[in-house]
mmCIF file of C-alpha atoms in Angstrom:
data_model
loop_
_atom_site.group_PDB
_atom_site.id
_atom_site.type_symbol
_atom_site.label_atom_id
_atom_site.label_comp_id
_atom_site.label_asym_id
_atom_site.label_seq_id
_atom_site.Cartn_x
_atom_site.Cartn_y
_atom_site.Cartn_z
ATOM 1 C CA MET A 1 -5.457 -9.194 -38.002
ATOM 2 C CA GLN A 2 -9.347 -8.310 -38.586
ATOM 3 C CA TYR A 3 -11.541 -10.635 -37.550
ATOM 4 C CA PHE A 4 -15.812 -11.310 -37.742
ATOM 5 C CA GLU A 5 -15.808 -8.692 -34.521
ATOM 6 C CA ASP A 6 -13.781 -6.050 -36.772
ATOM 7 C CA ILE A 7 -16.267 -5.917 -40.180
ATOM 8 C CA PRO A 8 -19.297 -3.490 -39.192
ATOM 9 C CA VAL A 9 -22.182 -3.703 -41.424
ATOM 10 C CA GLY A 10 -22.273 -0.769 -43.346
ATOM 11 C CA ARG A 11 -18.427 -0.677 -43.849
ATOM 12 C CA THR A 12 -17.927 0.267 -47.806
ATOM 13 C CA ASN A 13 -14.644 -0.245 -49.206
ATOM 14 C CA SER A 14 -13.169 1.306 -52.736
ATOM 15 C CA PHE A 15 -9.923 -0.595 -53.874
ATOM 16 C CA GLY A 16 -8.721 -2.265 -56.642
ATOM 17 C CA ARG A 17 -6.880 -1.602 -59.946
ATOM 18 C CA TYR A 18 -7.058 -4.661 -62.623
ATOM 19 C CA GLU A 19 -6.428 -3.502 -66.352
ATOM 20 C CA VAL A 20 -7.932 -6.105 -68.934
ATOM 21 C CA THR A 21 -5.393 -7.527 -72.179
ATOM 22 C CA ARG A 22 -5.933 -8.336 -74.812
ATOM 23 C CA GLU A 23 -4.032 -10.909 -74.328
ATOM 24 C CA GLU A 24 -5.812 -12.485 -71.496
ATOM 25 C CA VAL A 25 -9.429 -12.295 -72.707
ATOM 26 C CA LEU A 26 -7.833 -14.669 -75.042
ATOM 27 C CA ASP A 27 -6.257 -17.070 -73.294
ATOM 28 C CA PHE A 28 -9.230 -17.234 -71.187
ATOM 29 C CA ALA A 29 -12.249 -17.294 -73.548
ATOM 30 C CA SER A 30 -9.422 -19.764 -75.381
ATOM 31 C CA LYS A 31 -9.307 -22.343 -72.168
ATOM 32 C CA TYR A 32 -12.921 -21.409 -70.438
ATOM 33 C CA ASP A 33 -15.493 -19.611 -73.004
ATOM 34 C CA PRO A 34 -14.661 -20.032 -76.313
ATOM 35 C CA GLN A 35 -17.246 -18.492 -77.784
ATOM 36 C CA GLY A 36 -16.251 -16.346 -81.424
ATOM 37 C CA PHE A 37 -16.822 -12.781 -79.160
ATOM 38 C CA HIS A 38 -14.645 -13.702 -77.193
ATOM 39 C CA LEU A 39 -11.737 -14.817 -79.589
ATOM 40 C CA ASP A 40 -13.007 -13.372 -82.776
ATOM 41 C CA ASP A 41 -12.214 -9.972 -84.253
ATOM 42 C CA GLU A 42 -14.415 -10.512 -87.003
ATOM 43 C CA ALA A 43 -17.077 -12.713 -85.070
ATOM 44 C CA ALA A 44 -16.951 -10.021 -82.260
ATOM 45 C CA ALA A 45 -17.662 -7.210 -84.908
ATOM 46 C CA LYS A 46 -20.547 -8.652 -85.880
ATOM 47 C CA THR A 47 -22.169 -8.871 -81.982
ATOM 48 C CA HIS A 48 -24.393 -6.319 -79.982
ATOM 49 C CA PHE A 49 -20.358 -6.093 -78.250
ATOM 50 C CA GLY A 50 -19.168 -4.657 -81.652
ATOM 51 C CA ARG A 51 -16.003 -6.002 -80.920
ATOM 52 C CA ILE A 52 -13.955 -8.698 -78.372
ATOM 53 C CA SER A 53 -14.727 -8.562 -75.370
ATOM 54 C CA ALA A 54 -13.883 -10.380 -72.195
ATOM 55 C CA SER A 55 -16.031 -13.749 -70.833
ATOM 56 C CA GLY A 56 -18.784 -12.347 -68.004
ATOM 57 C CA TRP A 57 -16.351 -15.523 -65.731
ATOM 58 C CA HIS A 58 -13.029 -13.999 -66.718
ATOM 59 C CA THR A 59 -14.662 -10.721 -65.306
ATOM 60 C CA CYS A 60 -15.690 -12.883 -62.431
ATOM 61 C CA ALA A 61 -12.206 -13.876 -61.927
ATOM 62 C CA MET A 62 -10.652 -10.933 -62.405
ATOM 63 C CA THR A 63 -13.030 -9.899 -59.528
ATOM 64 C CA MET A 64 -11.696 -12.108 -57.566
ATOM 65 C CA ALA A 65 -8.178 -11.814 -57.987
ATOM 66 C CA MET A 66 -9.021 -7.724 -56.104
ATOM 67 C CA LEU A 67 -10.591 -8.794 -53.610
ATOM 68 C CA VAL A 68 -8.027 -11.935 -52.311
ATOM 69 C CA GLU A 69 -5.444 -8.605 -52.627
ATOM 70 C CA ASN A 70 -7.181 -6.413 -50.900
ATOM 71 C CA MET A 71 -7.918 -9.437 -48.021
ATOM 72 C CA GLN A 72 -4.287 -9.755 -47.388
ATOM 73 C CA ASN A 73 -3.786 -6.382 -47.356
ATOM 74 C CA ASN A 74 -6.100 -6.096 -45.278
ATOM 75 C CA ARG A 75 -5.381 -8.629 -43.206
ATOM 76 C CA GLN A 76 -8.590 -10.154 -42.762
ATOM 77 C CA ALA A 77 -9.086 -14.107 -40.968
ATOM 78 C CA GLY A 78 -11.174 -14.938 -44.167
ATOM 79 C CA LEU A 79 -12.051 -18.300 -44.302
ATOM 80 C CA GLY A 80 -13.497 -18.789 -47.754
ATOM 81 C CA SER A 81 -16.883 -18.393 -49.026
ATOM 82 C CA PRO A 82 -19.890 -20.796 -49.406
ATOM 83 C CA GLY A 83 -21.005 -18.862 -52.927
ATOM 84 C CA ILE A 84 -22.300 -15.948 -54.161
ATOM 85 C CA ASP A 85 -25.512 -14.556 -55.139
ATOM 86 C CA ASN A 86 -27.531 -12.088 -57.295
ATOM 87 C CA LEU A 87 -24.439 -12.876 -60.223
ATOM 88 C CA ARG A 88 -25.378 -9.760 -62.384
ATOM 89 C CA TRP A 89 -22.903 -8.598 -65.939
ATOM 90 C CA MET A 90 -23.688 -5.360 -66.011
ATOM 91 C CA LYS A 91 -22.164 -4.098 -68.967
ATOM 92 C CA PRO A 92 -19.351 -6.249 -71.387
ATOM 93 C CA VAL A 93 -15.586 -5.258 -70.395
ATOM 94 C CA PHE A 94 -13.201 -5.283 -72.753
ATOM 95 C CA PRO A 95 -9.507 -5.044 -73.244
ATOM 96 C CA GLY A 96 -8.356 -2.102 -72.680
ATOM 97 C CA ASP A 97 -10.889 -1.360 -69.796
ATOM 98 C CA VAL A 98 -9.403 -0.041 -66.436
ATOM 99 C CA LEU A 99 -11.352 -2.373 -63.545
ATOM 100 C CA ARG A 100 -12.251 -1.722 -60.250
ATOM 101 C CA CYS A 101 -13.861 -2.566 -56.402
ATOM 102 C CA GLU A 102 -16.468 -1.415 -54.534
ATOM 103 C CA THR A 103 -17.876 -3.467 -51.451
ATOM 104 C CA THR A 104 -20.685 -2.486 -48.630
ATOM 105 C CA VAL A 105 -20.457 -5.057 -46.381
ATOM 106 C CA ILE A 106 -24.862 -5.617 -45.782
ATOM 107 C CA GLU A 107 -25.122 -8.131 -42.958
ATOM 108 C CA LYS A 108 -23.098 -10.254 -40.483
ATOM 109 C CA ARG A 109 -24.020 -13.301 -38.115
ATOM 110 C CA ARG A 110 -21.756 -16.061 -36.010
ATOM 111 C CA SER A 111 -22.628 -19.609 -36.815
ATOM 112 C CA ARG A 112 -24.599 -21.338 -34.795
ATOM 113 C CA SER A 113 -22.663 -24.530 -36.316
ATOM 114 C CA ARG A 114 -19.536 -24.061 -35.872
ATOM 115 C CA PRO A 115 -19.075 -20.301 -33.736
ATOM 116 C CA GLU A 116 -15.354 -20.528 -34.230
ATOM 117 C CA MET A 117 -16.439 -18.659 -37.663
ATOM 118 C CA GLY A 118 -19.023 -15.236 -38.706
ATOM 119 C CA ILE A 119 -21.023 -15.026 -41.473
ATOM 120 C CA PHE A 120 -21.364 -11.994 -43.794
ATOM 121 C CA LYS A 121 -22.736 -11.381 -47.121
ATOM 122 C CA SER A 122 -21.047 -7.868 -49.056
ATOM 123 C CA GLN A 123 -23.050 -6.185 -52.357
ATOM 124 C CA ILE A 124 -19.906 -5.846 -54.812
ATOM 125 C CA ARG A 125 -19.684 -4.075 -57.796
ATOM 126 C CA VAL A 126 -16.853 -3.257 -60.511
ATOM 127 C CA PHE A 127 -16.868 -0.677 -62.298
ATOM 128 C CA ASN A 128 -14.354 0.634 -65.503
ATOM 129 C CA GLN A 129 -12.368 3.079 -65.828
ATOM 130 C CA ASN A 130 -15.767 5.052 -66.555
ATOM 131 C CA ASP A 131 -17.017 4.307 -64.061
ATOM 132 C CA GLU A 132 -19.937 2.171 -64.954
ATOM 133 C CA PRO A 133 -21.123 -1.048 -63.139
ATOM 134 C CA VAL A 134 -19.638 -3.518 -65.301
ATOM 135 C CA LEU A 135 -19.964 -6.111 -62.724
ATOM 136 C CA GLU A 136 -22.786 -6.747 -59.733
ATOM 137 C CA MET A 137 -23.214 -9.224 -57.084
ATOM 138 C CA VAL A 138 -23.832 -10.144 -53.142
ATOM 139 C CA SER A 139 -21.195 -12.766 -51.402
ATOM 140 C CA ASN A 140 -20.887 -14.869 -48.924
ATOM 141 C CA GLY A 141 -17.799 -14.836 -46.830
ATOM 142 C CA LEU A 142 -16.508 -17.265 -43.920
ATOM 143 C CA VAL A 143 -14.357 -14.929 -41.277
ATOM 144 C CA GLN A 144 -12.368 -16.128 -38.152
ATOM 145 C CA VAL A 145 -14.108 -15.135 -34.782
ATOM 146 C CA ARG A 146 -11.584 -13.598 -32.090
ATOM 147 C CA ASP A 147 -13.339 -15.651 -29.800
ATOM 148 C CA PRO A 148 -14.871 -18.659 -30.489
ATOM 149 C CA ASP A 149 -16.454 -19.231 -26.326
ATOM 150 C CA ALA A 150 -17.707 -15.746 -26.559
ATOM 151 C CA PRO A 151 -21.808 -15.737 -25.992
ATOM 152 C CA ILE A 152 -23.756 -15.591 -29.491
ATOM 153 C CA ALA A 153 -26.293 -12.981 -29.594
ATOM 154 C CA ASP A 154 -29.429 -13.356 -30.644
ATOM 155 C CA GLY A 155 -30.872 -11.677 -33.844
#
């Protein structure tokens, strides 16, 4: 199991493979983001997208699927997340794209109010099959501390 103490600041990890299908783009958009450029070929052709594109929120959901699979494969003692910072959709995602993730741990600290958990921030970037960034955000993760009784270091 990978605990807070096992996560070094500066570590970069590349992982994931998510094939974006037209059916999934249409299904997600019809439920959660029913705008024409996500649902209708003709309407999308008249926009700067030029064709149907995935909702940015769908891109976030696909990213989350890759993140969770990676956490499970690496047996991380994850405890959820209090949120994300600085979410940006850099380029549209289209049916047929293949996405992958890259994460870099940028800081971490023990929780003073909950000594059994640590908090770490990761820069997350998602790329398409052409290595073009399509999404960028900072994720705030909570992870179990191996020894909650160990003193919390200052700084």
